[in-house]
XYZ file of C-alpha atoms in Angstrom:
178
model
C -48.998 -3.448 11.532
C -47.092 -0.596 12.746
C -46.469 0.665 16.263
C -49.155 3.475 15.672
C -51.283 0.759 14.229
C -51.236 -1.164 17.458
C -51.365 1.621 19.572
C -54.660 3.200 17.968
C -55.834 -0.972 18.120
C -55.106 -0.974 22.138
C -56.958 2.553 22.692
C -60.040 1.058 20.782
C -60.249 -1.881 23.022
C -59.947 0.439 26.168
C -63.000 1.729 25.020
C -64.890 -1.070 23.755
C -63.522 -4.054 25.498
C -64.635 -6.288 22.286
C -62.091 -5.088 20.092
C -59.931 -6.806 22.371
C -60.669 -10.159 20.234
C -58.334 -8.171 17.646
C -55.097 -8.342 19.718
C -55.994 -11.831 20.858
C -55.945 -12.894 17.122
C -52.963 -10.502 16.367
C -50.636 -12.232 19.895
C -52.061 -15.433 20.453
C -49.442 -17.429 18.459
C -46.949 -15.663 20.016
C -48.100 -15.997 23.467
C -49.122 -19.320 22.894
C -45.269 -20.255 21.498
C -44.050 -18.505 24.780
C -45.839 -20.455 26.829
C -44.988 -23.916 25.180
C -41.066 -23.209 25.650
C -41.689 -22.194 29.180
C -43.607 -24.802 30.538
C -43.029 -28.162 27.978
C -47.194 -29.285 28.194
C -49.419 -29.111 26.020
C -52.512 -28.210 28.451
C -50.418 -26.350 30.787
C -49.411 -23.604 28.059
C -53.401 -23.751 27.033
C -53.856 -23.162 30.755
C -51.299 -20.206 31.201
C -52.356 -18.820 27.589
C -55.832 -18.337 28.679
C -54.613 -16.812 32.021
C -52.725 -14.174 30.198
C -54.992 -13.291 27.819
C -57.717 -13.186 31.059
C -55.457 -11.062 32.862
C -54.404 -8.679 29.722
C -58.414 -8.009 29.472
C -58.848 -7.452 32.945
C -56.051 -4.582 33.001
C -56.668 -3.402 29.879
C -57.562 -0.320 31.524
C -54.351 0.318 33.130
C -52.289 -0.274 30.177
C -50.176 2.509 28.990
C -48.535 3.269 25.708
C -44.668 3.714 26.928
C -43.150 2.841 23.258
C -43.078 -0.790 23.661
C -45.248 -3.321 21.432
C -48.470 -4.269 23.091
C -47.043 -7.858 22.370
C -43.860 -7.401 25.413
C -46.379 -6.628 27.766
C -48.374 -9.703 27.004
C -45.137 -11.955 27.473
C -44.068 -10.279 30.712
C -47.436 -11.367 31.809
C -47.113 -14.870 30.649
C -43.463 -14.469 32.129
C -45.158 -13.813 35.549
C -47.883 -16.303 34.666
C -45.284 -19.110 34.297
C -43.024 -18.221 37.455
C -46.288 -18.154 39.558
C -47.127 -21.673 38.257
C -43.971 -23.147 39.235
C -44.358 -21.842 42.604
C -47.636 -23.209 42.760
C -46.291 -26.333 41.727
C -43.386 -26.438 44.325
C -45.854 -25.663 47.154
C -47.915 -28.376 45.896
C -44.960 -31.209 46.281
C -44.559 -32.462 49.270
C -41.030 -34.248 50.107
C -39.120 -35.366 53.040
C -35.948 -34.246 50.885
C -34.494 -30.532 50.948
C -35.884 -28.310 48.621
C -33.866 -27.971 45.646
C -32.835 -24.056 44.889
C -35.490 -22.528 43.130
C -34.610 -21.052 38.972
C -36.557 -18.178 38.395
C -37.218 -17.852 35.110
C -34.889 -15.883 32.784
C -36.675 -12.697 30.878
C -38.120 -13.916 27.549
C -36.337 -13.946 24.519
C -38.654 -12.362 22.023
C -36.075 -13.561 19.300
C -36.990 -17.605 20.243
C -41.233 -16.452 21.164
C -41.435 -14.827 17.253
C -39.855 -18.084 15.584
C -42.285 -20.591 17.645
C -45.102 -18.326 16.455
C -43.766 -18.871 12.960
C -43.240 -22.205 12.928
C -47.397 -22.419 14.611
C -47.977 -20.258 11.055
C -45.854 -22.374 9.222
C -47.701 -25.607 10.592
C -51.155 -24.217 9.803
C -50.039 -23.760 6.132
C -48.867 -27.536 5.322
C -51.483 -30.028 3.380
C -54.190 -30.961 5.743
C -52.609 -34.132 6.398
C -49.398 -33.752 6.623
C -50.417 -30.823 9.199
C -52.520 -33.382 10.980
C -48.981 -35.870 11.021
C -47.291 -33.153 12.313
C -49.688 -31.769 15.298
C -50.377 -35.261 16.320
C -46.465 -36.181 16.407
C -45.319 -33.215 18.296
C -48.346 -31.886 20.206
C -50.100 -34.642 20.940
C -47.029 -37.093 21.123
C -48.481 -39.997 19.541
C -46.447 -42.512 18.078
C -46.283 -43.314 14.500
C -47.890 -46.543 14.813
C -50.846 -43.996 16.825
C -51.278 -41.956 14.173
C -51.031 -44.331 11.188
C -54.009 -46.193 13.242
C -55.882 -43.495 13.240
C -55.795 -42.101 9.915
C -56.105 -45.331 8.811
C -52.435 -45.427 7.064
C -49.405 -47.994 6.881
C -47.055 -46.419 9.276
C -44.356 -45.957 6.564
C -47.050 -43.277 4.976
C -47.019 -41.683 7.935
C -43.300 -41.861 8.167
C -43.503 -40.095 4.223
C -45.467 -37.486 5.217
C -43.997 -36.283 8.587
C -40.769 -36.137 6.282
C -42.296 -34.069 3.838
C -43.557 -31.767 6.103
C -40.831 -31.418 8.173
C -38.752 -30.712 5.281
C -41.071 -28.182 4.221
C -40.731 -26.269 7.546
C -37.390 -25.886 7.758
C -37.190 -24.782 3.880
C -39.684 -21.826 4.760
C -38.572 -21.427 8.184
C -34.364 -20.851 6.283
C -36.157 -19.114 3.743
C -37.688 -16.976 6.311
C -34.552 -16.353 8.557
C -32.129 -15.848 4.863
């Protein structure tokens, strides 16, 4: 989709706010990888994913075309979304100690939030199970003994197909970057 694309997409939704499910489809992996790097959980980046996509509705209104992709201006709000979080979280522990000096999060690297989204694409793509090895493995964090439990395998099949499909990945993932 080109820029114009986008932009015409993004004055359509400030119109009709249901053709905002368009650039949710069209930024959620993205968004969705930012958040993962950022904050290292599972339900937290499900948690600050919704928030930006809640907020990006919200001030749809207000957004202006100055040039750069709709898509920045979604991570700077996940950007803020993630720094506010982390103050939340530092107000929330209390300890006798001193404070240690607060990071503030560096600006995102759009380089490093595009490959996450492709490897998310990548991962849909693989054989249903191997997809299911994978998501279970890394997202959920289950052990190998977990998995092959539940899917009813030996663990060495499980061990096979997490194998496969990671070598798959990073074939398409070097194919993709050649």
């Amino acid at each position: 989709m080109t820029d114009a694309d986008e932009r015409l997409l993004v004055e359509a939704a400030q119109r009709d706010p249901s053709r905002f499910a368009e650039l949710y489809e069209r930024h959620f992996g993205r968004v969705y990888a930012y958040a993962v790097h950022r904050v290292r959980d599972r339900h937290a980046a499900e948690d600050v994913t919704a928030e930006v996509f809640h907020k990006a509705l919200a001030g749809l209104a207000r957004y202006e075309w100055r040039g750069a992709p709709f898509g920045a201006w979604l991570i700077r709000i996940a950007a803020n979304a993630v720094a506010d979080r982390r103050k939340r979280a530092g107000r929330e522990i209390a300890s006798a100690s001193p404070p240690e000096p607060r990071v503030e999060p560096d600006a995102p690297d759009l380089d490093e939030v595009e490959r996450y989204a492709q490897l998310f694409h990548l991962v849909d793509e693989l054989p249903a199970e191997q997809r299911r090895v994978i998501v279970e493995r890394y997202v959920e964090e289950r052990s190998i003994r977990e998995i092959a439990a539940r899917l009813d395998k030996s663990e060495g099949a499980i061990k096979q197909l997490q194998f496969r499909a990671l070598q798959t990945l990073r074939a398409r993932m070097e194919a993709a970057h050649a």
